[in-house]
C-alpha atoms as one frame of an Amber mdcrd trajectory, in Angstrom:
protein
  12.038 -14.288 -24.429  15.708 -15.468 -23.994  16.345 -12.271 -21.858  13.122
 -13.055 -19.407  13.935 -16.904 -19.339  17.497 -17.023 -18.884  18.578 -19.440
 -16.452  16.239 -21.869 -15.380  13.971 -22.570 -12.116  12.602 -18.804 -11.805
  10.117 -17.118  -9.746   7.307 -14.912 -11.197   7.416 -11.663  -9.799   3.741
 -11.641  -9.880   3.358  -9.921  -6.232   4.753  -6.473  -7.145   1.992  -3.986
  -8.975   2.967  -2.593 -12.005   5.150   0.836 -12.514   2.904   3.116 -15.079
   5.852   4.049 -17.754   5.623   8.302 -17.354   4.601  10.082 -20.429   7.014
  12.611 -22.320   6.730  15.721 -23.514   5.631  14.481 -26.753   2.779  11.932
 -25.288   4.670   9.152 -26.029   6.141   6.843 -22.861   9.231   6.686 -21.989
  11.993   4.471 -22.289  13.791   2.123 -24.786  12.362   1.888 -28.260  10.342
  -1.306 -29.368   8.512  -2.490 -31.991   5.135  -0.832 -32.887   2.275  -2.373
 -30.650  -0.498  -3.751 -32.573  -3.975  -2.324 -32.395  -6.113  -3.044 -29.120
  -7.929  -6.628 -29.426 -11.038  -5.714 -27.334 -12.750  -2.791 -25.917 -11.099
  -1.531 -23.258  -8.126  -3.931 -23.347  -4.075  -2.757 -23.945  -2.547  -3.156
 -27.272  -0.892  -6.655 -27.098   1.788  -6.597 -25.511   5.239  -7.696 -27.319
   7.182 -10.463 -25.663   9.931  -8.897 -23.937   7.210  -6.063 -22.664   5.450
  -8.296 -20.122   3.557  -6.376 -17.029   5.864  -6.127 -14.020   3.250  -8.832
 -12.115   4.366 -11.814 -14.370   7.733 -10.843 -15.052  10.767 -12.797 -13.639
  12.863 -11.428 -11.123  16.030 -12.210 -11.505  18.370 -14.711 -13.273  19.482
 -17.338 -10.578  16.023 -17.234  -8.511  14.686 -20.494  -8.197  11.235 -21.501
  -8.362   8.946 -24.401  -9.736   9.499 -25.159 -13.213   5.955 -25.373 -13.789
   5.397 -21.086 -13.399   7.793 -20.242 -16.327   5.845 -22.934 -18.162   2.565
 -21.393 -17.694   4.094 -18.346 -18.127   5.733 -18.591 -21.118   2.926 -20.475
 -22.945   0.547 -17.728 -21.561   2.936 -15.169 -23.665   3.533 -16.802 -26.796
   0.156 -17.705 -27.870  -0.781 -16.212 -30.742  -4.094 -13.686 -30.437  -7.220
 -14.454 -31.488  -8.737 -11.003 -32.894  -7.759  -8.422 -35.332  -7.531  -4.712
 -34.996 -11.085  -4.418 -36.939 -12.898  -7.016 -35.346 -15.790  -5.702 -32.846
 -16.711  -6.085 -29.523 -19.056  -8.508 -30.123 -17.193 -11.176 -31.614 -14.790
 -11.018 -28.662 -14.231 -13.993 -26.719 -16.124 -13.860 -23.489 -12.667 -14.967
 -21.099  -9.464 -13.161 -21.904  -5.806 -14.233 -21.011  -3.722 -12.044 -18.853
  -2.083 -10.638 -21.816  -5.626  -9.223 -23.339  -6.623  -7.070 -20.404  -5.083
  -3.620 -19.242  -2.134  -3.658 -16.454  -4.646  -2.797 -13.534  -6.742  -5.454
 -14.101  -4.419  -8.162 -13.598  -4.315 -10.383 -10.492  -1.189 -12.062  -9.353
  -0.809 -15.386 -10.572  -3.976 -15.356 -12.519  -3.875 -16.077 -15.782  -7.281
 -16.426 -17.188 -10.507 -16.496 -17.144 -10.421 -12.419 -17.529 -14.001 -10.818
 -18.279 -13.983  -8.827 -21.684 -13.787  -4.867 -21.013 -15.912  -3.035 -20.777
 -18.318  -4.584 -19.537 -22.464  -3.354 -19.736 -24.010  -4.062 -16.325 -25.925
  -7.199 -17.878 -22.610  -8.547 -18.797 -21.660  -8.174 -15.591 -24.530  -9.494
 -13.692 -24.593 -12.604 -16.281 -21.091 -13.516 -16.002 -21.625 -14.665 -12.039
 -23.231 -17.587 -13.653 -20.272 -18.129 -15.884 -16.763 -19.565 -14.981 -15.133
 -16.706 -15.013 -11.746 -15.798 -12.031 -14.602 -13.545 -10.279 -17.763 -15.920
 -10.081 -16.514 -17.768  -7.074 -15.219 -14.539  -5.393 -18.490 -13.555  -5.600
 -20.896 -16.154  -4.567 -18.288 -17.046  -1.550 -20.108 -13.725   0.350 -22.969
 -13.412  -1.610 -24.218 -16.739   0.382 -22.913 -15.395   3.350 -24.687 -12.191
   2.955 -28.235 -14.467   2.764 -26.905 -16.095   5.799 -26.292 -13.573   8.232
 -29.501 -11.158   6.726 -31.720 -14.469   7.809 -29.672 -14.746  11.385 -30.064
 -10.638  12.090 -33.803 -10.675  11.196 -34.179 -13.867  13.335 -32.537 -11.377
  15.931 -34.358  -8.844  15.700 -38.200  -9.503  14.730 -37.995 -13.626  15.464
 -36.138 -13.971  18.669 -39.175 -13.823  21.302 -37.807 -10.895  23.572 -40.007
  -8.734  25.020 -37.386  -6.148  23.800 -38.784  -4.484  20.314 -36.152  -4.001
  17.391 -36.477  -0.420  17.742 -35.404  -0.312  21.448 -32.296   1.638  22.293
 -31.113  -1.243  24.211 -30.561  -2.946  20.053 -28.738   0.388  18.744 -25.470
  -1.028  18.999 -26.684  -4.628  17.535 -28.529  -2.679  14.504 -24.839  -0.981
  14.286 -22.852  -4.241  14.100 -25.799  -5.520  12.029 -25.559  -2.713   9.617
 -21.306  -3.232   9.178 -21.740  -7.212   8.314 -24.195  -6.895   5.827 -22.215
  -3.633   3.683 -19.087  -5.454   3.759 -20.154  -8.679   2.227 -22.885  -6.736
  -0.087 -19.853  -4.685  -1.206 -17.459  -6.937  -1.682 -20.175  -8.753  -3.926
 -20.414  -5.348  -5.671 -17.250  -4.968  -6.365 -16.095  -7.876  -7.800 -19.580
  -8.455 -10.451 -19.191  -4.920 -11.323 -15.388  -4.375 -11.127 -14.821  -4.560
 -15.011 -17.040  -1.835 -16.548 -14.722   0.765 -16.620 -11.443   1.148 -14.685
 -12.363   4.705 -12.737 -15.654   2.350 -11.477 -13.357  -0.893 -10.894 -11.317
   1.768  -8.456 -14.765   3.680  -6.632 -16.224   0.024  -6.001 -13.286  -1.318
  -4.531 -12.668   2.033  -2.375 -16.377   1.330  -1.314 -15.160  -2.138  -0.580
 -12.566  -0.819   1.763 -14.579   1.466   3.089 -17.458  -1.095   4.297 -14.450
  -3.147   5.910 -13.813  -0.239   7.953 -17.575   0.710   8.918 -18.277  -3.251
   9.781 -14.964  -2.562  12.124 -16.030   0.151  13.905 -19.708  -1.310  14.504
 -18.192  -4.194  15.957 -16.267  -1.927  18.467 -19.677  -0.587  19.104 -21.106
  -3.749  20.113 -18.103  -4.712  21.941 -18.557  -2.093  23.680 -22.279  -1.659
  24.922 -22.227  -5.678  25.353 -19.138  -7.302  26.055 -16.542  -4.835  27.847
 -19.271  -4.430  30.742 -19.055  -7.632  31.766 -15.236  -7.828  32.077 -13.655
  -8.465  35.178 -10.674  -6.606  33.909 -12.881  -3.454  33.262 -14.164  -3.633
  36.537 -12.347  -1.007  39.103 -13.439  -2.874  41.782 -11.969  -6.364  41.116
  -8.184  -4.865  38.911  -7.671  -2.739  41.946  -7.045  -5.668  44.533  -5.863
  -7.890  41.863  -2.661  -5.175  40.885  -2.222  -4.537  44.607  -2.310  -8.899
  45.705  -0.233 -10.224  42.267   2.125  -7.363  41.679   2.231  -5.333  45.171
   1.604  -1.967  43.100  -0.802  -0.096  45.124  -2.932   1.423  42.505  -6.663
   2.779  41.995  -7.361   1.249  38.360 -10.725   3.137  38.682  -9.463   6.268
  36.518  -7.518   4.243  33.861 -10.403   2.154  33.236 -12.367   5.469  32.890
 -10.097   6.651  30.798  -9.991   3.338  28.590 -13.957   3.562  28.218 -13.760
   7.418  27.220 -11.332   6.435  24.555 -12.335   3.135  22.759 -14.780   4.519
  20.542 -12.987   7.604  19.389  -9.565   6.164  19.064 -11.759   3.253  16.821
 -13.046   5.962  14.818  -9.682   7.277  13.905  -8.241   4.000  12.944 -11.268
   3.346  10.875 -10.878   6.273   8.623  -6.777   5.766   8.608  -7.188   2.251
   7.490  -9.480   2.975   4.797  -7.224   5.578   3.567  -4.016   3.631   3.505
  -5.817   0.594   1.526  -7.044   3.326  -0.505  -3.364   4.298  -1.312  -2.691
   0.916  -1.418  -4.238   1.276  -5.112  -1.450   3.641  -6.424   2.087   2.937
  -7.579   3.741   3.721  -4.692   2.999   0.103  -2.960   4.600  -2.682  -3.804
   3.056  -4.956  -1.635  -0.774  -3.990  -1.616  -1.952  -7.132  -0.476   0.426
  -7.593   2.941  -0.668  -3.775   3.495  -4.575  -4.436   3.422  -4.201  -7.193
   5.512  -2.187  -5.450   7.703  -4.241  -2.032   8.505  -7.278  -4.229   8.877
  -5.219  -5.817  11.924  -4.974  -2.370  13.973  -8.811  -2.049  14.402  -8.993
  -6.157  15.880  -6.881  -4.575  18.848 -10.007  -3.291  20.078 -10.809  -6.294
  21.140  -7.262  -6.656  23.380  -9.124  -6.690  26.490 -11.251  -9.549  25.962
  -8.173 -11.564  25.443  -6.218 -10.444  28.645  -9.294 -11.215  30.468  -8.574
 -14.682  29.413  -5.183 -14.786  30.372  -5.779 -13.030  33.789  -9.285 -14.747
  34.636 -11.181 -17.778  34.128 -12.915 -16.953  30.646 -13.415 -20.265  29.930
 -15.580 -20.985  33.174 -17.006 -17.702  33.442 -18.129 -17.500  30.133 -17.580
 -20.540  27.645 -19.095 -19.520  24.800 -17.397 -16.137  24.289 -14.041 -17.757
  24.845 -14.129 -20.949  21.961 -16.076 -18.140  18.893 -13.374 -15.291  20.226
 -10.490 -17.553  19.815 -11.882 -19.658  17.082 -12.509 -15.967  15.032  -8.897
 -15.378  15.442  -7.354 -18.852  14.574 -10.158 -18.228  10.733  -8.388 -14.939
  10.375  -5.147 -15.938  10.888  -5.777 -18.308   8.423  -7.281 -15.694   5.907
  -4.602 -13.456   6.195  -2.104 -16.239   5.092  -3.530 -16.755   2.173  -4.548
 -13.307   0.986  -0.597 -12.382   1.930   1.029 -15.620   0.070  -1.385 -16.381
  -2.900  -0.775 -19.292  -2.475  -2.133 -22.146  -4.162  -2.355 -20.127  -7.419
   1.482 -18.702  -6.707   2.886 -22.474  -7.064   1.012 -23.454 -10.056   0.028
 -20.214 -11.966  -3.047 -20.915 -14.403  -4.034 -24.246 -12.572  -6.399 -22.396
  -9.660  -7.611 -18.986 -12.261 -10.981 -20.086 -11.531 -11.595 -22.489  -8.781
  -9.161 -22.761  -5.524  -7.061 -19.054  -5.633  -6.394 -17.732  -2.530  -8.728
 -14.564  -2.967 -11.609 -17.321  -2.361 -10.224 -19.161   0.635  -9.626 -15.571
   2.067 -13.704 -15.214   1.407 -14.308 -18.418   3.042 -12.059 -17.747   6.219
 -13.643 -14.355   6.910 -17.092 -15.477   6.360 -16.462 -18.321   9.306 -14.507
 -15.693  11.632 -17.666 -13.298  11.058 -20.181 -16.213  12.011 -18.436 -16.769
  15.536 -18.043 -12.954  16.147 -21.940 -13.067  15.492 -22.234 -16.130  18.324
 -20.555 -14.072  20.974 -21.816 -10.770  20.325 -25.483 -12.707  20.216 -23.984
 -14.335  24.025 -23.017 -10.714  24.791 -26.875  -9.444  24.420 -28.113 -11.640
  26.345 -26.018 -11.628  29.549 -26.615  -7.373  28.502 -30.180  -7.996  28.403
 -30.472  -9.590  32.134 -29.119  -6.723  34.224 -28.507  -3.612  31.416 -27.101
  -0.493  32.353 -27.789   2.548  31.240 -29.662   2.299  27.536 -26.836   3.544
  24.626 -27.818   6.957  23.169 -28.884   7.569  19.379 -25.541  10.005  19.559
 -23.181   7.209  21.031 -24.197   4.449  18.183 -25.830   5.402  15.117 -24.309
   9.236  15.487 -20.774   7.979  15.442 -21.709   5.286  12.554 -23.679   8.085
  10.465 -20.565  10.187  11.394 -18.313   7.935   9.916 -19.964   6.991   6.469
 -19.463  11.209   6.189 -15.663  10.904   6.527 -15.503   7.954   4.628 -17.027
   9.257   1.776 -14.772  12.077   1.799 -11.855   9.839   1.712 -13.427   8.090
  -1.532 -14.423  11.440  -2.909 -10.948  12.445  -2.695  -8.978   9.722  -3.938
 -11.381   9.594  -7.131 -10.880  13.630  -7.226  -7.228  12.697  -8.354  -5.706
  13.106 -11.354  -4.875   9.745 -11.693  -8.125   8.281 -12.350  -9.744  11.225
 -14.100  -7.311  10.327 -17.150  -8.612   7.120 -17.188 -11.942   5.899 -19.001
């Protein structure tokens, strides 16, 4: 341990994933010789791990790096403790919550340092442990609530809201789409993390399902945006940005073709970014990213520029007068996911005190929280959006223009998933 602790004041390099040692010729992995690993404590855990072989997430980075005092602490203590089972002991007798330590590389969460289910998991196991405090219980009632919520709000929209309109109206196609994304991302995300520790090729399918859900519910908000919001923009309007360019900027200019071409567009180009997103959080899975985290958050950015021209109306008209209530839940959606993205980049609080937030308080929570209120304003406006829809529509949204693209899309996105779980990588793995 001198060699890891040398110095004092260092930073856990608990943000980088792990670098899988390759095999040699003989089977064995490469690189210097160590002692013999003892045998594997629980089912499906890695051989305990000698002290100077810690994972890559909890290792230090450098002598000379400063950080608080209280991570190598936690750190250390979380390395030295003696374990608990013996090579012949079964799977029964093993401790329901696991250390770091106890649990194989890819289940490990930076800064996290307990509270660990026991692998593998049965399916009862899994659905008993959200009752237990365990580091996944609050990730998963923090959208499993929210999933109640907004299945009570869409029913209320669509069976309990009084129209005259019937839910199976094409005028509701592109609210059943939205309706559709919110309710798979938050059921799979609750999916995923109950059922993430039965096996580690499942652990990677549910979360790919995860990522692909955050996608769909992406590109059925486009939808919406679409059909119900981007009509009623002045900015979209040919015959109100064609003046406006020619009186503030003296560029005599027929907008009516660009817009044209920025309606042909928005869906398709949203389609494309929705498959490329899911496949580069896919990736994001693999030992080529260091940073998975920043990346997630990052792809899941492109698709929100869809929603660019709501916010230039704003700057270039009165938004607020025209239209209060779409202007406080648009900008109050971005200010939550600004705020969720912080957290799910820093991990922070768990990255200053490692071990004190493992089960209440990490930052994979707050990120639930803050998404969950930036959905329920997008829900407000795109509810606002209906109505003002509803009072003079347009032409009613085809079956092809809404549910074909969405059906069209779970295709491709199942070939993405099909494709990554195809690989080589996973297949090795039980």
């Amino acid at each position: 341990m001198e060699r890891l602790f040398r110095g004092s004041g260092l930073l856990l390099n608990l943000q980088r994933r792990p670098r899988r040692a390759h095999k040699g010729s003989d089977g064995g992995r490469r690189g210097p010789a160590c002692a013999p690993e003892p045998a594997p404590e629980v089912a499906g855990a890695r051989p305990s791990q000698a002290l100077g072989t810690m994972p890559r997430r909890l290792q230090l980075r450098s002598a000379g790096t400063k950080g608080p005092p209280g991570t190598i602490a936690a750190a250390s203590e979380a390395a030295s403790r003696p374990h608990a089972l013996a090579s012949g002991d079964s799977p029964a007798s093993a401790k329901p919550l696991l250390r770091w330590d106890e649990v194989p590389d890819d289940f490990v969460e930076c800064f996290i340092l307990s509270g660990y289910r026991r692998l593998p998991c049965t399916a009862q196991e899994c659905l008993a442990s959200v009752l237990k405090p365990t580091n996944e219980t609050l990730n998963f009632w923090t959208h499993f609530i929210p999933l109640l919520l907004f299945l009570s709000k869409f029913c209320r929209l669509f069976f309990l809201s009084g129209r005259d309109v019937p839910f199976h109206h094409p005028w509701l196609l592109p609210l059943w789409c939205y309706a559709s994304g919110v309710l798979l991302t938050f059921a799979m995300s609750c999916t995923a993390h109950v059922f993430s520790c039965l096996s580690l090729r499942l652990r990677a399918a549910f979360f790919y399902l995860d990522y692909a859900s955050i996608s769909y519910y992406g590109f059925g908000s486009t939808v919406a945006y679409y059909y119900y919001l981007l009509p009623g923009l002045s900015l979209l309007d040919a015959r109100v940005m064609t003046p406006y360019v020619q009186q503030r900027l003296g560029w005599h200019v027929d907008c009516t073709g660009l817009i044209a071409a920025y309606r042909a567009l928005v869906l398709p180009v949203a389609f494309v970014l929705a498959v490329a997103c899911t496949v580069a959080c896919c990736k994001s899975r693999t030992d080529w990213c260091s940073y998975p985290f920043a990346l997630r958050t990052f792809v899941f950015i492109m698709p929100l520029s869809m929603a660019c021209p709501i916010m230039l109306e704003s700057w270039l008209f009165d938004l607020r007068g025209e239209n209060p209530t779409l202007f406080v839940h648009f900008y109050r959606r971005y200010f939550w996911l600004v705020v969720a993205a912080f957290f799910n980049v820093s991990k922070i609080p768990e990255r200053i005190q490692p071990g004190l937030f493992d089960i209440i308080g990490h930052s994979h929570q707050l990120f639930h929280i803050f998404t969950f209120l930036s959905i329920y304003d997008q829900v407000y406006y795109v509810e606002e959006g209906l109505r003002q829809f509803l009072k003079e529509p347009p032409d009613a949204p085809t079956f092809l223009g809404t549910v074909g693209y969405m059906l069209l899309l779970v295709v491709c996105l199942g070939l993405v998933i099909k494709k990554f779980l195809s690989n080589a990588e996973f297949c090795s793995k039980k």
